[in-house]
Short mmCIF file of C-alpha atoms in Angstrom, two decimals:
data_model
loop_
_atom_site.label_atom_id
_atom_site.label_comp_id
_atom_site.label_asym_id
_atom_site.label_seq_id
_atom_site.Cartn_x
_atom_site.Cartn_y
_atom_site.Cartn_z
CA UNK A 536 -34.58 -4.42 -33.58
CA UNK A 537 -35.48 -7.23 -31.18
CA UNK A 538 -39.20 -7.59 -30.66
CA UNK A 539 -41.11 -7.38 -27.35
CA UNK A 540 -38.38 -5.49 -25.50
CA UNK A 541 -39.61 -2.66 -23.31
CA UNK A 542 -37.99 0.63 -24.23
CA UNK A 543 -36.54 2.82 -21.47
CA UNK A 544 -35.52 6.45 -21.61
CA UNK A 545 -32.46 5.92 -19.43
CA UNK A 546 -30.58 2.79 -18.43
CA UNK A 547 -28.10 3.30 -15.61
CA UNK A 548 -25.31 0.74 -15.54
CA UNK A 549 -24.27 0.50 -11.91
CA UNK A 550 -26.29 0.56 -8.68
CA UNK A 551 -23.81 2.21 -6.35
CA UNK A 552 -24.44 5.52 -4.55
CA UNK A 553 -24.05 7.66 -7.68
CA UNK A 554 -26.16 5.33 -9.82
CA UNK A 555 -28.91 5.30 -7.20
CA UNK A 556 -29.05 9.07 -6.87
CA UNK A 557 -28.98 9.40 -10.66
CA UNK A 558 -32.00 7.07 -10.83
CA UNK A 559 -33.88 9.24 -8.36
CA UNK A 560 -33.19 12.39 -10.36
CA UNK A 561 -34.11 10.62 -13.58
CA UNK A 562 -37.47 9.82 -12.01
CA UNK A 563 -37.86 13.46 -11.04
CA UNK A 564 -37.38 14.30 -14.73
CA UNK A 565 -40.18 11.81 -15.53
CA UNK A 566 -37.83 9.56 -17.44
CA UNK A 567 -38.56 5.85 -17.67
CA UNK A 568 -35.56 4.44 -15.83
CA UNK A 569 -33.78 1.13 -15.43
CA UNK A 570 -30.83 0.24 -13.17
CA UNK A 571 -28.62 -2.74 -14.00
CA UNK A 572 -26.25 -3.86 -11.23
CA UNK A 573 -23.57 -6.55 -11.47
CA UNK A 574 -23.72 -7.44 -7.75
CA UNK A 575 -26.69 -9.23 -6.13
CA UNK A 576 -27.47 -6.10 -4.11
CA UNK A 577 -27.61 -2.33 -4.53
CA UNK A 578 -25.14 0.10 -2.98
CA UNK A 579 -21.92 -0.90 -4.71
CA UNK A 580 -18.78 -1.08 -2.63
CA UNK A 581 -20.24 0.85 0.34
CA UNK A 582 -22.26 -2.03 1.90
CA UNK A 583 -19.72 -4.58 0.69
CA UNK A 584 -16.50 -3.12 2.06
CA UNK A 585 -17.51 -0.83 4.91
CA UNK A 586 -21.12 -1.17 6.06
CA UNK A 587 -20.29 0.05 9.57
CA UNK A 588 -17.73 2.65 8.62
CA UNK A 589 -18.90 6.21 9.22
CA UNK A 590 -19.22 8.63 6.29
CA UNK A 591 -18.77 12.31 7.13
CA UNK A 592 -18.52 14.19 3.83
CA UNK A 593 -22.13 14.17 2.60
CA UNK A 594 -23.70 17.62 2.75
CA UNK A 595 -26.38 17.95 5.41
CA UNK A 596 -25.51 14.61 7.04
CA UNK A 597 -22.95 15.08 9.85
CA UNK A 598 -22.21 11.36 9.95
CA UNK A 599 -23.85 8.14 8.83
CA UNK A 600 -22.80 4.49 8.60
CA UNK A 601 -22.29 2.93 5.19
CA UNK A 602 -25.19 0.54 5.82
CA UNK A 603 -27.65 3.28 6.85
CA UNK A 604 -26.49 5.49 3.99
CA UNK A 605 -27.10 2.67 1.50
CA UNK A 606 -30.58 2.02 2.90
CA UNK A 607 -31.53 5.65 2.49
CA UNK A 608 -30.11 5.84 -1.02
CA UNK A 609 -32.09 2.75 -2.07
CA UNK A 610 -35.29 4.16 -0.56
CA UNK A 611 -34.72 7.44 -2.38
CA UNK A 612 -33.88 5.73 -5.69
CA UNK A 613 -37.13 3.74 -5.57
CA UNK A 614 -39.28 6.86 -5.22
CA UNK A 615 -40.35 6.83 -8.86
CA UNK A 616 -40.32 3.04 -9.29
CA UNK A 617 -37.38 2.41 -11.61
CA UNK A 618 -36.87 -1.08 -12.99
CA UNK A 619 -34.06 -2.72 -11.00
CA UNK A 620 -32.05 -5.61 -12.40
CA UNK A 621 -29.49 -7.36 -10.17
CA UNK A 622 -26.87 -10.05 -10.83
CA UNK A 623 -26.26 -8.93 -14.41
CA UNK A 624 -23.06 -7.67 -15.97
CA UNK A 625 -23.67 -5.66 -19.11
CA UNK A 626 -21.36 -7.01 -21.77
CA UNK A 627 -22.28 -5.70 -25.19
CA UNK A 628 -23.76 -2.51 -26.61
CA UNK A 629 -25.14 -2.22 -30.11
CA UNK A 630 -26.54 0.99 -31.53
CA UNK A 631 -29.75 0.37 -33.47
CA UNK A 632 -30.72 2.01 -36.78
CA UNK A 633 -33.23 4.23 -34.94
CA UNK A 634 -30.49 5.50 -32.59
CA UNK A 635 -31.57 3.44 -29.57
CA UNK A 636 -29.14 1.14 -27.77
CA UNK A 637 -29.41 -2.62 -27.29
CA UNK A 638 -27.56 -3.88 -24.23
CA UNK A 639 -26.80 -7.57 -23.71
CA UNK A 640 -25.85 -9.00 -20.31
CA UNK A 641 -23.62 -11.94 -19.47
CA UNK A 642 -26.64 -14.23 -19.16
CA UNK A 643 -28.10 -13.27 -22.52
CA UNK A 644 -30.71 -10.84 -21.19
CA UNK A 645 -31.27 -7.83 -23.43
CA UNK A 646 -32.28 -4.27 -22.62
CA UNK A 647 -33.44 -1.55 -24.98
CA UNK A 648 -32.84 2.08 -24.09
CA UNK A 649 -32.74 5.53 -25.59
CA UNK A 650 -29.75 6.64 -23.51
CA UNK A 651 -27.14 5.04 -21.23
CA UNK A 652 -25.57 6.45 -18.10
CA UNK A 653 -22.49 4.54 -16.96
CA UNK A 654 -22.18 4.68 -13.17
CA UNK A 655 -19.93 1.68 -12.78
CA UNK A 656 -17.49 3.16 -10.28
CA UNK A 657 -14.10 1.88 -11.32
CA UNK A 658 -15.70 -1.32 -12.56
CA UNK A 659 -15.96 -4.69 -10.89
CA UNK A 660 -13.91 -4.49 -7.70
CA UNK A 661 -11.99 -7.42 -6.24
CA UNK A 662 -9.76 -7.08 -3.22
CA UNK A 663 -6.08 -7.69 -3.87
CA UNK A 664 -5.28 -10.91 -2.02
CA UNK A 665 -2.57 -11.31 0.57
CA UNK A 666 0.50 -12.52 -1.34
CA UNK A 667 1.48 -15.32 1.05
CA UNK A 668 0.90 -19.01 0.27
CA UNK A 669 -0.40 -19.74 3.78
CA UNK A 670 -2.96 -16.90 3.69
CA UNK A 671 -5.51 -19.13 1.98
CA UNK A 672 -5.57 -21.33 5.07
CA UNK A 673 -7.08 -18.47 7.08
CA UNK A 674 -9.23 -16.61 4.52
CA UNK A 675 -12.85 -16.36 5.51
CA UNK A 676 -12.09 -17.58 9.04
CA UNK A 677 -9.65 -15.24 10.73
CA UNK A 678 -8.32 -13.34 7.68
CA UNK A 679 -10.68 -10.96 5.89
CA UNK A 680 -10.54 -8.34 3.14
CA UNK A 681 -13.47 -6.27 4.43
CA UNK A 682 -15.23 -5.67 7.72
CA UNK A 683 -18.92 -6.44 7.88
CA UNK A 684 -19.50 -6.12 11.61
CA UNK A 685 -17.03 -4.37 13.85
CA UNK A 686 -18.45 -6.20 16.86
CA UNK A 687 -16.91 -9.38 15.46
CA UNK A 688 -13.55 -7.90 16.46
CA UNK A 689 -14.47 -7.02 20.03
CA UNK A 690 -11.79 -8.17 22.48
CA UNK A 691 -9.57 -9.47 19.65
CA UNK A 692 -5.95 -8.71 18.80
CA UNK A 693 -6.27 -7.37 15.25
CA UNK A 694 -3.58 -6.82 12.64
CA UNK A 695 -4.29 -4.55 9.67
CA UNK A 696 -2.06 -4.86 6.60
CA UNK A 697 -2.19 -1.75 4.40
CA UNK A 698 -1.51 1.94 4.34
CA UNK A 699 -4.33 3.64 2.49
CA UNK A 700 -7.39 5.57 3.65
CA UNK A 701 -9.41 2.46 4.45
CA UNK A 702 -6.64 0.81 6.46
CA UNK A 703 -6.16 3.96 8.55
CA UNK A 704 -9.90 4.41 9.03
CA UNK A 705 -10.34 0.82 10.21
CA UNK A 706 -7.47 1.19 12.66
CA UNK A 707 -9.19 4.23 14.16
CA UNK A 708 -12.63 2.60 14.21
CA UNK A 709 -11.42 -0.62 15.83
CA UNK A 710 -9.19 0.99 18.42
CA UNK A 711 -11.96 1.28 20.99
CA UNK A 712 -13.48 -2.10 20.13
CA UNK A 713 -10.61 -4.57 19.73
CA UNK A 714 -8.30 -5.55 22.55
CA UNK A 715 -5.30 -4.45 20.49
CA UNK A 716 -4.90 -3.02 17.00
CA UNK A 717 -1.65 -3.19 15.03
CA UNK A 718 -1.16 -1.78 11.52
CA UNK A 719 1.65 -2.84 9.18
CA UNK A 720 2.60 -0.71 6.18
CA UNK A 721 5.49 -1.33 3.84
CA UNK A 722 6.15 2.35 3.06
CA UNK A 723 7.53 5.14 5.28
CA UNK A 724 4.41 7.28 4.80
CA UNK A 725 0.70 6.50 4.96
CA UNK A 726 -1.70 7.56 2.23
CA UNK A 727 -4.84 9.12 3.58
CA UNK A 728 -6.39 12.12 5.24
CA UNK A 729 -3.80 13.81 7.43
CA UNK A 730 -6.18 14.26 10.37
CA UNK A 731 -7.00 10.53 10.42
CA UNK A 732 -3.34 9.53 10.19
CA UNK A 733 -2.48 11.83 13.11
CA UNK A 734 -5.36 10.43 15.12
CA UNK A 735 -4.11 6.90 14.56
CA UNK A 736 -0.50 7.70 15.44
CA UNK A 737 -1.59 9.45 18.63
CA UNK A 738 -3.76 6.53 19.72
CA UNK A 739 -3.00 3.13 21.23
CA UNK A 740 -2.66 1.59 17.75
CA UNK A 741 0.75 -0.05 17.25
CA UNK A 742 2.16 1.29 13.98
CA UNK A 743 4.81 -0.74 12.15
CA UNK A 744 6.45 0.97 9.17
CA UNK A 745 8.18 0.29 6.91
CA UNK A 746 7.30 -3.35 7.48
CA UNK A 747 5.56 -6.09 5.50
CA UNK A 748 3.68 -9.13 6.71
CA UNK A 749 5.95 -12.06 5.78
CA UNK A 750 4.20 -15.01 7.41
CA UNK A 751 1.40 -16.43 9.54
CA UNK A 752 1.16 -19.32 11.93
CA UNK A 753 -2.00 -20.95 13.24
CA UNK A 754 -4.24 -23.95 12.80
CA UNK A 755 -7.78 -24.89 11.76
CA UNK A 756 -8.35 -21.52 10.08
CA UNK A 757 -7.37 -19.57 13.17
CA UNK A 758 -4.27 -17.39 12.93
CA UNK A 759 -2.18 -17.07 16.09
CA UNK A 760 0.93 -15.17 15.07
CA UNK A 761 2.04 -12.82 12.30
CA UNK A 762 5.67 -12.41 11.31
CA UNK A 763 6.57 -8.97 10.01
CA UNK A 764 9.80 -8.05 8.23
CA UNK A 765 11.46 -4.61 8.09
CA UNK A 766 11.69 -3.38 4.51
CA UNK A 767 15.22 -1.98 4.90
CA UNK A 768 17.23 -4.12 7.31
CA UNK A 769 15.22 -7.37 6.94
CA UNK A 770 14.83 -7.71 10.71
CA UNK A 771 11.81 -9.70 11.86
CA UNK A 772 9.24 -9.46 14.65
CA UNK A 773 6.38 -11.71 15.71
CA UNK A 774 3.01 -10.31 16.76
CA UNK A 775 0.34 -12.40 18.52
CA UNK A 776 -3.00 -11.86 16.75
CA UNK A 777 -6.52 -13.27 16.49
CA UNK A 778 -7.72 -11.53 13.33
CA UNK A 779 -6.18 -10.10 10.15
CA UNK A 780 -7.67 -7.42 7.91
CA UNK A 781 -5.98 -7.02 4.53
CA UNK A 782 -6.39 -3.74 2.69
CA UNK A 783 -4.04 -3.81 -0.29
CA UNK A 784 -6.38 -2.10 -2.71
CA UNK A 785 -8.52 -3.48 -5.51
CA UNK A 786 -8.21 -5.08 -8.88
CA UNK A 787 -10.40 -3.10 -11.25
CA UNK A 788 -12.17 -4.53 -14.29
CA UNK A 789 -14.51 -2.56 -16.50
CA UNK A 790 -15.10 -5.62 -18.62
CA UNK A 791 -16.27 -5.29 -22.22
CA UNK A 792 -17.33 -1.63 -21.75
CA UNK A 793 -13.78 -0.75 -22.79
CA UNK A 794 -14.59 -2.21 -26.21
CA UNK A 795 -17.66 -0.06 -26.81
CA UNK A 796 -15.71 2.72 -28.44
CA UNK A 797 -15.93 5.26 -25.63
CA UNK A 798 -12.82 7.40 -25.34
CA UNK A 799 -10.80 6.43 -22.28
CA UNK A 800 -7.80 7.66 -20.33
CA UNK A 801 -6.02 5.90 -17.47
CA UNK A 802 -8.86 3.43 -17.03
CA UNK A 803 -11.57 6.12 -16.89
CA UNK A 804 -14.03 7.45 -19.45
CA UNK A 805 -13.51 10.92 -20.83
CA UNK A 806 -16.59 13.15 -20.70
CA UNK A 807 -17.34 16.80 -21.37
CA UNK A 808 -19.14 19.24 -19.09
CA UNK A 809 -22.46 17.55 -19.93
CA UNK A 810 -21.10 14.16 -18.75
CA UNK A 811 -21.35 13.11 -22.42
CA UNK A 812 -18.91 10.59 -23.85
CA UNK A 813 -17.74 10.70 -27.44
CA UNK A 814 -20.74 8.49 -28.32
CA UNK A 815 -23.93 10.60 -28.42
CA UNK A 816 -26.49 9.25 -25.99
CA UNK A 817 -23.94 7.59 -23.67
CA UNK A 818 -22.92 9.40 -20.50
CA UNK A 819 -20.58 8.58 -17.61
CA UNK A 820 -20.78 9.74 -13.99
CA UNK A 821 -18.99 9.21 -10.71
CA UNK A 822 -15.61 7.52 -10.34
CA UNK A 823 -15.52 6.19 -13.90
CA UNK A 824 -15.89 9.67 -15.45
CA UNK A 825 -12.90 11.86 -16.20
CA UNK A 826 -13.09 15.60 -16.72
CA UNK A 827 -11.15 18.70 -15.57
CA UNK A 828 -11.53 19.71 -11.89
CA UNK A 829 -13.33 16.48 -11.03
CA UNK A 830 -14.22 16.02 -7.35
CA UNK A 831 -13.48 12.39 -6.43
CA UNK A 832 -16.06 12.16 -3.65
CA UNK A 833 -19.56 10.72 -3.45
CA UNK A 834 -20.73 14.34 -3.31
CA UNK A 835 -19.00 14.93 -6.65
CA UNK A 836 -20.85 11.99 -8.17
CA UNK A 837 -24.14 13.40 -6.88
CA UNK A 838 -23.30 16.47 -8.97
CA UNK A 839 -22.51 14.40 -12.08
CA UNK A 840 -25.75 12.38 -12.09
CA UNK A 841 -28.31 15.17 -12.52
CA UNK A 842 -26.17 16.79 -15.21
CA UNK A 843 -26.10 13.53 -17.15
CA UNK A 844 -29.86 13.06 -16.71
CA UNK A 845 -30.60 16.58 -17.92
CA UNK A 846 -28.57 16.07 -21.07
CA UNK A 847 -29.96 12.60 -21.60
CA UNK A 848 -33.40 14.23 -21.67
CA UNK A 849 -32.13 16.82 -24.13
CA UNK A 850 -30.68 14.04 -26.26
CA UNK A 851 -34.09 12.37 -26.44
CA UNK A 852 -36.02 15.60 -27.05
CA UNK A 853 -33.56 18.25 -28.26
CA UNK A 854 -36.28 20.70 -29.28
CA UNK A 855 -38.06 20.72 -25.94
CA UNK A 856 -37.20 23.28 -23.30
CA UNK A 857 -35.44 21.82 -20.26
CA UNK A 858 -36.93 23.71 -17.36
CA UNK A 859 -35.26 24.04 -13.94
CA UNK A 860 -36.22 21.24 -11.58
CA UNK A 861 -36.51 21.35 -7.80
CA UNK A 862 -37.55 18.57 -5.44
CA UNK A 863 -39.83 20.97 -3.61
CA UNK A 864 -41.98 21.10 -6.73
CA UNK A 865 -42.38 17.31 -6.52
CA UNK A 866 -42.95 17.16 -2.76
CA UNK A 867 -46.61 16.11 -2.94
CA UNK A 868 -45.79 13.26 -5.33
CA UNK A 869 -42.69 12.17 -3.37
CA UNK A 870 -44.55 12.20 -0.09
CA UNK A 871 -47.23 9.88 -1.49
CA UNK A 872 -44.63 7.23 -2.27
#
């Protein structure tokens, strides 16, 4: 075993919403906890892709922006002072003779832990780029793959390319901010929450389907016109625009975790009701976990995390009684933080 490495009870790989809440609960269980996050910030895809988008499906919170939600999650996660490591991608896992795990990051850093909780989401997310050769001329200037500040689109003519939940949500959010919003989707039907799709179609948003964006014109990084082509009859239209938002989904990469020996299915990790993988001491929670009747919401991940923590504690001390735990019992300690 490597010398001079601090030993942790739990190492959480992933600092998104589920990883952060899992870290908080691990602290409640008085587990020595470390979080390792690939990005240079905590919060995962929430602050990266939709900091100003409103979230409505968290129990007890009628609505909250992605940015505010992330801030509160980070504050909560830090309650019991976990070790936080940013800008590191965990590459290799090696089980030690004593049953502990040695993790090695892309930069050579090593981490020693009794248990591992994988909260990686779907892995490293990269937006699928617009498949047009001229798109690169506008990327980062007037063509974007995520919205950081909606006020940047005030008074602009905005075109959204995509047909999923995020594309529909952005069309609804920008309708009252931008001068004009147009959405282009190559399929006859949108994917997303029915209520949001109906809201969009009953608004001032111009909906083009089934169409694809087939070209841009502009200069010096500023797009002026989009050409769209009908998917069936190949007819074309031109739309004057100032900004483009591309939402064509994500490329997902779990990296070397897929080589650790955990049992996988359809790009996710199979777990049992304890959030345990087929490797004792390694657990998976949130989007990356796969089990019957899974709830693919942040709220579902908040259910997974405490279960994994409880069984991580049992893995470390199988003969000790795991007593029920309530935050009200820890209120004096939490309030002092």
